[in-house]
Amino acid sequence: MAIGALVAATTGLLSFNLQAQTSASAKPGEPITLNFNNAEIEAVARAMANIIGANVVVDPRVKGTLTLVTEKPVSKTVALNQFLAALRLQGFTMVESAGLYKVVPEADAKLQSGAVSVSDDAHPGGGAIGNQITTQIFRLNFESANNLVAVLRPLISPNNTINANPGNNSLVITDYADNLRRIARIIAAMDVSNASDVEILPLKHAIAVDLAPLVLRLVESSGAAPGADTSFKTTLVAEPRSNTLILRAANPARVALVKSLVDKLDQPTDAGSNGKAGNIYVVYLKNADATKMAATLRAAMTGQAPAAAATAGAGTTAAGATVSATGGQVQADAATNSLIITAPEPQYRQLRAVIDKLDARRAQVFVESLIAEVSADRAAEFGIQWQGALGGAGSANIGLLGTNFGTSISNIINLSTSVANGTPSLARGANLGVAHNTNGVYVLGFLARFLEDSGTGNVLSTPNLLTLDNEEAKIVIGQNVPFVTGQFTNTGGTSGSVNPFQTIERKDVGLTLKVKPQISENGTVKLTIFQEVSSVLASTVNAVNGPTTNKRTIESNVLVEDGAVVVLGGLLQDEYSGNQEKIPVVGDVPFFGNLFKSETRTRKKTNLMVFLRPVVVRDAAATERLSVDRYESMRSGQKEAQPVPSTMVPINDAAQLPALPVAPGAVPAIQRQP
């Protein structure tokens, strides 16, 4: 049965001349010929409603014309599918809902209540024709729904949707039925078990424990994409007893990759200079400390600080040794002071070059210090005192006339009393006095005292230290003196136990020298110095609050040339004090005023200086020369201090250091010149 459709060129209106006849005479299943040329979409939709025998509603937003022509008669289903294809090309579609067909824009089709089917149905798309939009739910058994969203999103038209439900691992897709059938085939091919069977890989030459982390890092080096499923990641376990690898990969391709890597790495070690040890090398250190050297090398290999390098690296072996990102491994054996290096030969050569530079003999520094303290005390005293009685014997009143100055025990009143008792006590110096017999008693009537005192002291300390470059050395020469820090007594208690106690803290008192040298490339020596000279004040040894200490401390950083002398610090102190007692007016008379006054003067000078001289000792010969020089100096001093031979006393020799043995062909050591 033919359906004609003519469009007026001027009005654009569709003519349905045969529509009434078609509706009246059409039989079910009879083919239909379509011939719409630039017809309005709404008019074509009404004609299709008559053909399929259903109600069709056109959205007001659906505007435009279309051309729909068939060369030969087609079935109603094919005619409807061609109508939907024409709408699809213009961005429209038709959605079925409870027997009602709606022609709407394609972007709104997913919001309409269309047909919904699940992946368990025999026909994906719910049996809808190819150009009809429908919603399909795919339930996944193995693959992750989130992983497939990124794969399927480009295959779905922009106006339609795809969503993942992680709860039950399913996909909800709204699209045309023919595209849903294609997507169903894609999902069926991808939704398969990702885990392969367990593979056993026996090794012939390599060690399974060492090879497993290396192969695993190579296989997983690319890392997983954000949001990727890692439930079936590659698992590679080493079995030490049989020296095999146990593999469980995500897919056969990954299994083949692991097998290929294992075959390439499981090769016999080339016979080289290291013999059967293969790529494990032992380096015995001569000067450096193996533990510190290992930490430094690991830090250099991983590009991190030594503290961080102890825990860094791409992986960790079964023994807990850190493996660097470059494939090498460095461990220290403290007992033999050696390094154990596991690395390929090229990398070992590179490490060995670094070790040879670091394991060089370190220079030493011999530090001589001189602490010189010179003190000078001078005191002078001059005074004249006199006294006399006025009146005769038996007089009722007797007057006294004289002078008395408070110069300790030397004042005339105290001396008069001691003379009367017969126990005179005179002060130091020249004392000139006259005692007069008065009524049978000798009374001191005149006293003149002259005194000049001087004293000097010289304290010289020369502590010496020999230490490695950049290593701190310390020397302490003195006493460990106790200081009371607390006490308890129960003196007022009348009952109960009495448990008195004292708490004591001991401190070093004497000479302390701490030096840390650092030698620069130009020979200058940087010294970090702490020097202390302390002593206990003799008059406070038995003090109630504990002894008092005199302390002189220097703490400084200096730069000194090799063998030069530098002064660190010192004290120059000059004290003067004077005291004069006299009779007013009379004591000021020139020359004769000295008969009526007493005068004392004291002066104290203290010079304290600290000097230091570092000497760089770079090799064994220099160290031996220095040691022999000091040894022979002490030995020569002991020779000079030998007692004078005596026939009366049988002991004529003192202890003396033995002479140092001289190696064959060696030149005897020359004693140090004064």
XYZ file of C-alpha atoms in Angstrom:
674
model
C 0.000 0.000 0.000
C 1.640 3.349 -0.994
C 1.617 6.468 1.124
C 2.202 9.693 -0.801
C 3.492 12.861 0.782
C 3.704 16.111 -1.099
C 4.942 19.345 0.358
C 3.797 22.655 -1.052
C 6.846 24.710 -2.055
C 5.368 27.941 -0.792
C 3.590 26.959 2.397
C 5.730 23.954 3.550
C 2.526 22.102 4.501
C 2.252 18.342 4.076
C -0.570 16.931 1.985
C -2.164 13.692 3.073
C -4.190 12.773 0.048
C -3.894 9.060 0.582
C -3.714 9.033 4.388
C -7.393 8.391 4.924
C -7.456 5.635 2.398
C -4.313 4.082 3.875
C -5.825 4.092 7.308
C -8.990 2.536 6.057
C -7.522 -0.131 3.807
C -4.197 -1.029 5.501
C -3.849 -4.604 6.610
C -1.619 -5.883 9.464
C 1.826 -6.942 8.244
C 1.349 -5.322 4.820
C 4.495 -3.494 3.521
C 4.521 0.296 3.399
C 6.308 2.713 1.071
C 7.478 6.005 2.604
C 7.818 9.176 0.559
C 8.238 12.282 2.739
C 10.140 15.181 1.157
C 10.933 18.160 3.435
C 7.901 17.367 5.522
C 7.303 18.859 8.949
C 8.417 16.544 11.757
C 5.069 16.894 13.521
C 3.139 15.852 10.384
C 5.426 12.857 9.794
C 4.964 11.854 13.425
C 1.142 11.816 12.955
C 1.528 9.644 9.875
C 3.791 7.228 11.759
C 1.188 7.096 14.543
C -1.374 5.845 12.013
C 1.102 3.299 10.656
C 2.082 1.760 14.042
C -1.342 2.242 15.518
C -0.202 4.135 18.601
C -0.405 7.622 20.036
C 2.531 9.937 19.293
C 3.197 13.186 21.188
C 5.635 15.767 19.796
C 7.501 18.040 22.174
C 6.998 21.744 21.294
C 10.776 22.119 21.124
C 10.932 19.634 18.262
C 10.877 21.806 15.115
C 12.076 21.290 11.548
C 11.577 19.191 8.458
C 12.901 15.849 7.322
C 13.033 13.682 4.220
C 12.084 10.029 4.539
C 11.862 7.955 1.313
C 11.927 4.177 0.708
C 12.626 2.725 -2.719
C 10.454 -0.306 -2.067
C 7.781 -1.299 0.428
C 9.030 -2.050 3.993
C 7.474 -3.423 7.161
C 6.036 -1.219 9.844
C 8.984 -1.974 12.175
C 11.507 -0.990 9.530
C 9.511 2.141 8.722
C 9.473 3.147 12.378
C 13.231 2.457 12.686
C 13.942 4.654 9.658
C 11.794 7.410 11.129
C 13.785 7.185 14.397
C 17.075 7.255 12.444
C 15.963 10.439 10.677
C 15.059 12.021 14.013
C 18.427 10.895 15.478
C 20.290 12.698 12.698
C 18.605 15.958 13.682
C 19.147 15.546 17.433
C 15.712 14.176 18.333
C 14.439 10.787 19.383
C 11.216 8.991 20.327
C 10.738 7.393 23.730
C 8.033 4.861 24.568
C 6.303 5.056 27.925
C 3.258 2.868 28.691
C 2.196 2.652 25.018
C 2.688 6.392 24.442
C 5.459 7.555 22.089
C 7.110 10.907 22.828
C 9.224 12.789 20.313
C 11.659 14.818 22.412
C 15.176 16.308 22.084
C 17.863 13.667 22.446
C 19.339 15.382 25.545
C 16.034 14.936 27.432
C 15.473 11.319 26.450
C 17.427 9.976 29.447
C 15.009 11.785 31.754
C 11.935 10.121 30.297
C 10.508 6.927 31.730
C 11.669 4.600 29.001
C 12.315 0.858 29.007
C 14.861 -0.509 31.511
C 16.549 -3.899 31.174
C 19.351 -5.755 32.986
C 22.298 -7.667 31.583
C 20.643 -10.985 32.480
C 18.042 -10.473 29.708
C 18.388 -12.565 26.592
C 18.283 -9.434 24.361
C 20.440 -6.460 25.383
C 18.506 -3.252 24.957
C 15.272 -4.823 26.149
C 14.170 -5.853 22.608
C 13.898 -2.214 21.518
C 14.629 -1.290 17.927
C 18.138 -0.035 17.180
C 17.464 3.738 17.063
C 15.389 3.842 20.210
C 16.916 5.074 23.501
C 16.694 2.698 26.420
C 18.464 2.078 29.742
C 20.532 -1.038 30.399
C 21.996 -2.284 33.736
C 25.139 -4.441 33.440
C 26.147 -6.534 36.439
C 29.890 -7.259 36.495
C 31.406 -10.401 37.969
C 35.180 -9.807 37.776
C 36.133 -6.416 36.415
C 35.689 -3.237 38.443
C 32.839 -0.963 37.337
C 34.964 2.128 37.940
C 37.642 0.786 35.613
C 35.163 0.246 32.748
C 33.623 3.720 32.976
C 36.761 5.294 31.530
C 36.842 2.676 28.747
C 33.169 2.900 27.706
C 32.581 6.627 28.095
C 33.956 7.525 24.613
C 31.694 4.887 23.006
C 28.463 6.540 24.234
C 26.849 9.558 22.560
C 27.487 12.846 24.355
C 23.821 13.354 25.314
C 23.560 9.959 27.004
C 25.010 8.719 30.292
C 27.046 5.958 31.894
C 27.317 5.556 35.677
C 29.018 3.074 37.987
C 27.549 1.704 41.193
C 30.497 0.485 43.343
C 28.109 -1.055 45.870
C 27.085 -4.007 43.689
C 29.772 -3.434 41.001
C 27.363 -2.628 38.170
C 27.037 -0.143 35.278
C 23.920 1.859 34.360
C 23.999 3.004 30.698
C 21.352 5.023 28.833
C 21.877 5.018 25.037
C 20.458 3.783 21.739
C 19.589 0.103 21.683
C 21.938 -0.806 18.852
C 24.858 0.842 20.676
C 23.913 -0.925 23.909
C 24.160 -4.268 22.125
C 27.693 -3.372 20.965
C 28.662 -2.256 24.493
C 27.230 -5.517 25.893
C 29.624 -7.498 23.717
C 32.560 -5.324 24.854
C 31.677 -5.756 28.534
C 31.300 -9.513 28.109
C 34.806 -9.700 26.637
C 36.379 -7.606 29.404
C 34.460 -8.961 32.397
C 36.593 -12.070 32.837
C 38.711 -13.364 35.687
C 41.935 -11.338 35.884
C 43.870 -13.675 38.128
C 45.981 -16.336 36.507
C 46.870 -19.673 38.039
C 49.855 -19.957 40.340
C 53.107 -20.372 38.425
C 56.260 -21.974 39.847
C 59.488 -20.581 38.367
C 62.567 -22.624 39.365
C 65.917 -20.781 39.323
C 69.236 -22.284 38.271
C 71.793 -19.586 39.002
C 70.187 -16.574 40.706
C 69.062 -16.469 44.336
C 65.300 -16.300 44.708
C 65.376 -13.993 47.741
C 67.434 -11.406 45.832
C 65.678 -11.758 42.484
C 62.053 -11.499 43.698
C 62.089 -7.812 44.802
C 64.060 -6.782 41.720
C 61.638 -8.393 39.243
C 58.618 -7.113 41.174
C 59.938 -3.536 41.038
C 60.522 -3.824 37.296
C 57.048 -5.222 36.619
C 55.214 -2.709 38.796
C 57.461 0.267 37.955
C 54.747 2.061 35.986
C 52.449 2.091 39.035
C 48.655 1.880 39.102
C 46.455 4.611 37.688
C 44.333 6.637 40.151
C 41.224 4.674 41.055
C 42.492 1.475 39.440
C 41.600 -1.856 40.929
C 44.590 -3.440 42.664
C 42.843 -6.562 43.924
C 44.604 -8.668 41.271
C 48.060 -7.116 41.288
C 51.109 -9.191 40.472
C 52.386 -11.240 43.420
C 55.898 -12.679 43.383
C 57.131 -14.618 46.430
C 60.552 -16.217 46.927
C 60.757 -19.741 48.353
C 64.308 -20.048 49.776
C 64.287 -23.816 50.434
C 63.840 -24.823 46.787
C 65.189 -21.521 45.372
C 62.045 -20.948 43.311
C 59.709 -18.037 42.600
C 55.955 -18.351 43.114
C 54.010 -16.106 40.699
C 50.368 -15.085 40.537
C 49.763 -12.379 37.927
C 46.778 -10.327 36.825
C 46.658 -11.771 33.311
C 48.602 -14.084 30.962
C 50.458 -11.124 29.430
C 51.846 -10.166 32.822
C 52.858 -13.801 33.433
C 54.765 -13.849 30.161
C 56.509 -10.586 31.080
C 57.651 -11.928 34.454
C 58.890 -15.168 32.906
C 60.863 -13.239 30.309
C 62.550 -11.098 32.976
C 63.390 -14.107 35.136
C 64.943 -15.950 32.180
C 67.137 -12.965 31.357
C 68.267 -12.435 34.948
C 68.758 -16.094 35.859
C 72.164 -16.294 34.204
C 75.461 -17.697 35.541
C 77.914 -15.175 36.939
C 80.827 -14.391 34.694
C 84.117 -15.654 36.094
C 85.988 -12.438 36.921
C 88.531 -11.097 39.353
C 86.112 -11.645 42.254
C 85.975 -15.422 41.703
C 83.082 -17.347 43.190
C 81.957 -14.339 45.220
C 80.327 -13.003 42.060
C 78.987 -9.501 42.533
C 79.630 -9.467 46.296
C 82.836 -7.605 47.188
C 84.634 -7.195 50.513
C 86.714 -4.043 51.029
C 88.965 -3.838 54.096
C 89.398 -0.280 55.332
C 92.735 1.019 56.565
C 91.877 4.291 58.263
C 88.136 5.045 58.073
C 85.411 3.564 60.263
C 83.370 0.961 58.360
C 80.037 1.823 60.002
C 80.302 5.521 59.185
C 81.634 4.800 55.708
C 78.678 2.502 54.907
C 76.170 5.172 55.931
C 77.981 7.761 53.801
C 78.044 5.516 50.723
C 74.360 4.616 51.061
C 73.523 8.311 51.279
C 75.593 9.036 48.159
C 73.918 6.203 46.221
C 70.374 7.286 47.129
C 71.027 11.030 47.046
C 69.887 11.540 50.641
C 71.373 12.528 53.995
C 73.174 9.716 55.934
C 70.401 9.515 58.568
C 67.685 9.197 55.929
C 69.750 6.796 53.823
C 69.700 4.228 56.618
C 65.995 3.670 55.911
C 65.761 4.708 52.268
C 65.943 2.682 49.100
C 63.705 1.026 46.602
C 63.388 -2.230 48.543
C 64.536 -4.268 51.516
C 66.014 -7.749 51.390
C 65.095 -10.618 53.704
C 68.123 -9.849 55.866
C 66.972 -6.278 56.414
C 69.710 -4.705 54.277
C 68.773 -1.549 52.453
C 69.036 -1.736 48.658
C 69.626 1.538 46.863
C 67.683 2.670 43.828
C 70.751 1.965 41.672
C 70.790 -1.744 42.557
C 73.755 -1.684 44.959
C 73.895 -2.604 48.612
C 76.495 -1.599 51.207
C 76.872 -3.139 54.669
C 79.533 -2.721 57.344
C 81.282 -5.443 59.347
C 82.497 -3.731 62.503
C 84.529 -6.732 63.704
C 86.911 -6.606 60.696
C 86.302 -2.915 59.863
C 85.346 -3.831 56.322
C 82.597 -3.084 53.817
C 80.466 -5.712 52.069
C 79.250 -4.362 48.714
C 76.700 -6.098 46.509
C 76.707 -4.376 43.134
C 77.507 -4.935 39.457
C 81.149 -4.615 38.571
C 80.864 -1.134 36.938
C 79.120 0.265 39.975
C 81.588 -1.476 42.289
C 84.482 0.212 40.481
C 82.804 3.557 40.965
C 82.250 2.888 44.668
C 85.810 1.640 45.089
C 87.188 4.891 43.670
C 85.156 6.833 46.236
C 86.275 4.519 49.057
C 89.960 4.929 48.150
C 89.612 8.702 48.421
C 87.740 8.594 51.727
C 89.907 5.871 53.290
C 93.033 8.033 53.227
C 95.288 8.507 56.240
C 93.989 11.438 58.210
C 96.377 14.082 59.386
C 96.907 14.607 63.116
C 97.449 17.774 65.101
C 99.864 18.046 68.036
C 98.712 20.895 70.259
C 101.168 22.441 72.698
C 99.778 24.887 75.225
C 101.593 27.045 77.753
C 99.943 28.523 80.838
C 102.287 31.000 82.556
C 101.319 32.812 85.768
C 103.787 35.233 87.405
C 102.925 37.126 90.605
C 104.922 39.655 92.678
C 103.934 40.933 96.187
C 105.617 43.782 98.018
C 104.784 45.274 101.445
C 106.458 48.043 103.461
C 105.694 49.290 106.949
C 107.174 52.063 109.129
C 105.896 53.431 112.444
C 107.013 54.981 115.764
C 104.940 54.787 118.963
C 105.755 56.004 122.427
C 104.122 56.557 125.818
C 105.075 57.887 129.257
C 103.656 58.564 132.770
C 103.381 62.027 134.297
C 103.671 62.298 138.103
C 105.801 60.942 140.936
C 105.605 57.889 143.073
C 102.709 58.024 145.486
C 100.913 60.743 143.568
C 97.141 60.552 143.670
C 96.833 61.116 139.954
C 99.202 59.967 137.246
C 98.930 61.255 133.660
C 99.685 59.325 130.489
C 101.138 60.808 127.322
C 101.997 58.966 124.088
C 100.851 57.490 120.751
C 99.200 54.174 119.926
C 98.470 53.011 116.329
C 96.410 49.980 115.400
C 99.058 47.956 113.543
C 97.962 44.494 114.636
C 99.944 43.091 117.587
C 102.571 45.766 117.077
C 100.595 48.516 118.791
C 102.361 49.747 121.922
C 99.545 49.090 124.400
C 99.363 45.356 123.556
C 103.132 45.045 123.663
C 103.239 46.837 127.047
C 100.826 44.259 128.457
C 102.877 41.393 127.097
C 106.084 42.902 128.499
C 104.462 43.267 131.913
C 103.458 39.599 131.790
C 106.928 38.610 130.732
C 105.750 37.229 127.367
C 106.528 39.909 124.811
C 105.259 39.166 121.257
C 106.777 41.297 118.549
C 105.614 41.559 114.957
C 107.720 40.764 111.887
C 110.412 43.213 110.835
C 112.780 45.442 112.855
C 111.413 46.374 116.292
C 113.169 48.974 118.447
C 111.729 49.673 121.893
C 112.626 51.003 125.355
C 111.045 49.657 128.560
C 111.222 51.822 131.757
C 110.984 50.446 135.313
C 108.140 52.158 136.998
C 107.359 51.118 140.588
C 109.033 47.793 139.964
C 107.202 47.167 136.720
C 108.761 47.545 133.264
C 106.570 49.662 131.084
C 107.224 49.961 127.312
C 107.796 53.599 126.650
C 109.046 53.655 123.051
C 108.527 51.386 120.023
C 109.748 51.785 116.429
C 108.935 49.198 113.726
C 110.387 48.852 110.198
C 109.292 46.161 107.675
C 109.714 45.556 103.925
C 108.354 42.295 102.476
C 108.482 40.965 98.892
C 107.409 37.710 97.315
C 107.219 36.259 93.797
C 105.525 33.235 92.286
C 105.874 31.502 88.957
C 103.422 28.799 87.844
C 104.079 27.122 84.514
C 101.861 24.410 82.961
C 102.423 22.870 79.559
C 99.612 20.403 78.683
C 100.056 18.739 75.276
C 97.570 16.806 73.125
C 97.763 14.753 69.935
C 94.488 14.126 68.094
C 93.110 13.298 64.666
C 91.895 15.973 62.317
C 88.328 17.028 63.167
C 88.264 14.860 66.321
C 87.959 16.325 69.814
C 90.604 15.485 72.429
C 90.551 16.178 76.147
C 93.102 16.106 78.953
C 92.327 16.610 82.656
C 95.064 16.999 85.292
C 93.851 17.719 88.793
C 91.833 16.442 91.715
C 88.254 15.314 92.151
C 87.193 17.547 95.047
C 83.982 16.890 97.026
C 81.491 19.722 97.527
C 78.630 19.407 100.028
C 75.327 20.030 98.271
C 72.955 19.187 101.168
C 72.778 17.703 104.657
C 70.311 16.664 107.340
C 70.714 16.359 111.108
C 68.236 15.591 113.884
C 69.874 17.603 116.655
C 66.653 18.761 118.321
C 64.862 15.422 118.387
C 64.293 13.630 121.679
C 62.750 10.463 120.296
C 62.834 8.420 117.153
C 65.770 7.364 115.032
C 68.434 9.849 114.083
C 69.788 9.398 110.573
C 72.013 12.343 109.623
C 73.367 12.402 106.102
C 75.148 14.611 103.605
C 74.929 14.773 99.823
C 78.192 15.403 98.066
C 78.995 16.383 94.505
C 82.491 15.843 93.174
C 84.034 18.177 90.647
C 87.334 18.143 88.814
C 89.654 20.871 90.042
C 92.903 21.421 88.202
C 93.793 21.767 84.542
C 91.359 20.857 81.738
C 92.088 21.218 78.036
C 89.704 20.272 75.219
C 90.710 20.854 71.604
C 89.029 20.017 68.282
C 91.268 20.871 65.298
C 90.231 21.198 61.675
C 92.934 21.390 58.984
C 92.165 23.409 55.851
C 93.647 22.861 52.415
C 96.077 25.781 52.743
C 97.555 24.443 55.977
C 95.667 26.718 58.363
C 94.359 25.005 61.468
C 91.012 25.966 62.962
C 90.883 25.180 66.671
C 87.837 24.910 68.884
C 89.334 25.311 72.351
C 88.125 25.014 75.907
C 90.733 25.505 78.624
C 90.192 25.777 82.354
C 92.589 26.243 85.259
C 91.013 25.936 88.692
C 92.278 25.561 92.260
C 90.869 25.378 95.763
C 91.517 28.398 97.982
C 93.569 27.014 100.861
C 91.906 29.165 103.514
C 88.445 27.742 102.655
C 89.241 24.030 102.739
C 87.436 23.526 106.047
C 84.782 26.211 105.528
C 81.274 25.408 106.679
C 79.764 26.176 103.281
C 82.405 24.214 101.413
C 85.642 25.228 99.737
C 85.990 28.130 97.354
C 87.630 27.566 93.983
C 89.592 29.940 91.813
C 88.766 29.412 88.156
C 90.203 30.748 84.919
C 88.460 29.614 81.745
C 88.997 30.280 78.054
C 86.565 29.078 75.366
C 87.282 30.242 71.839
C 87.637 29.426 68.128
C 90.883 30.544 66.479
C 92.766 30.171 63.203
C 96.476 29.376 63.479
C 99.109 28.651 60.888
C 100.845 25.300 61.115
C 103.600 25.585 63.763
C 102.757 29.194 64.711
C 102.214 30.391 68.276
C 99.036 32.228 69.173
C 98.042 33.847 72.458
C 94.580 32.856 73.561
C 94.071 35.238 76.430
C 95.467 36.428 79.707
C 95.166 38.527 82.833
C 97.305 41.529 83.740
C 96.432 42.678 87.263
C 98.134 45.360 89.406
C 96.816 46.089 92.916
C 98.035 48.827 95.274
C 96.888 49.658 98.824
C 98.193 52.063 101.478
C 97.341 52.866 105.084
C 98.595 55.749 107.274
C 97.885 56.577 110.905
C 99.285 59.803 112.475
C 98.782 62.482 115.088
C 97.058 65.504 113.544
C 99.238 68.535 112.844
C 102.292 67.038 114.526
C 102.400 64.104 112.069
C 102.528 66.536 109.155
C 105.739 68.271 110.294
C 108.545 67.467 107.844
C 111.004 64.849 109.089
C 110.003 65.155 112.773
C 106.417 64.190 111.900
C 107.613 60.607 111.339
C 107.936 60.285 115.131
C 104.150 60.613 115.417
C 102.767 58.340 112.637
C 102.646 54.766 111.317
C 102.370 53.895 107.600
C 101.951 50.637 105.563
C 101.942 50.093 101.781
C 101.343 46.931 99.675
C 101.502 46.230 95.942
C 100.543 43.028 94.097
C 101.112 42.288 90.395
C 99.757 39.202 88.601
C 100.500 38.236 84.988
C 98.612 35.264 83.498
C 98.995 34.355 79.819
C 97.889 31.313 77.791
C 99.736 30.410 74.582
C 99.003 27.661 72.063
C 100.960 26.123 69.181
C 99.451 23.516 66.804
C 101.711 21.315 64.699
C 100.206 19.302 61.826
C 101.486 15.708 61.672
C 100.600 14.312 58.271
C 102.352 10.937 58.074
C 103.838 8.141 60.168
C 107.384 9.480 59.866
C 106.381 12.862 61.279
C 104.519 11.175 64.122
C 107.525 9.042 64.973
C 109.902 12.024 64.906
C 107.650 13.962 67.230
C 107.226 11.063 69.663
C 110.939 10.209 69.719
C 111.830 13.860 70.217
C 109.620 14.145 73.298
C 110.783 10.789 74.602
C 114.471 11.666 74.302
C 113.856 15.068 75.892
C 112.432 13.426 79.023
C 115.185 10.826 79.033
C 117.908 13.478 78.859
C 116.291 15.338 81.753
C 116.394 12.174 83.845
C 120.055 11.726 82.995
C 120.855 15.213 84.285
C 118.891 14.550 87.479
C 120.965 11.540 88.474
C 122.394 11.761 92.038
C 126.077 12.569 92.580
C 128.061 9.364 93.134
C 128.827 8.740 96.792
C 130.905 6.077 98.492
C 129.094 6.579 101.771
C 125.575 6.010 100.385
C 125.293 2.835 98.267
C 122.344 4.089 96.137
C 123.861 6.161 93.339
C 121.288 5.943 90.503
C 117.635 6.869 89.958
C 114.993 5.430 87.647
C 115.541 6.281 84.014
C 113.661 5.651 80.759
C 115.270 2.986 78.556
C 116.807 3.919 75.255
C 114.614 3.445 72.183
C 115.708 0.653 69.816
C 117.085 1.853 66.495
C 115.994 -0.037 63.393
C 118.761 -1.350 61.117
C 119.847 1.395 58.736
C 117.823 4.084 60.557
C 119.314 7.379 61.685
C 119.178 7.893 65.476
C 116.700 10.497 66.603
C 118.046 13.974 67.216
C 117.140 15.436 70.521
C 115.016 18.538 70.524
C 117.009 21.743 70.765
C 116.188 23.979 73.725
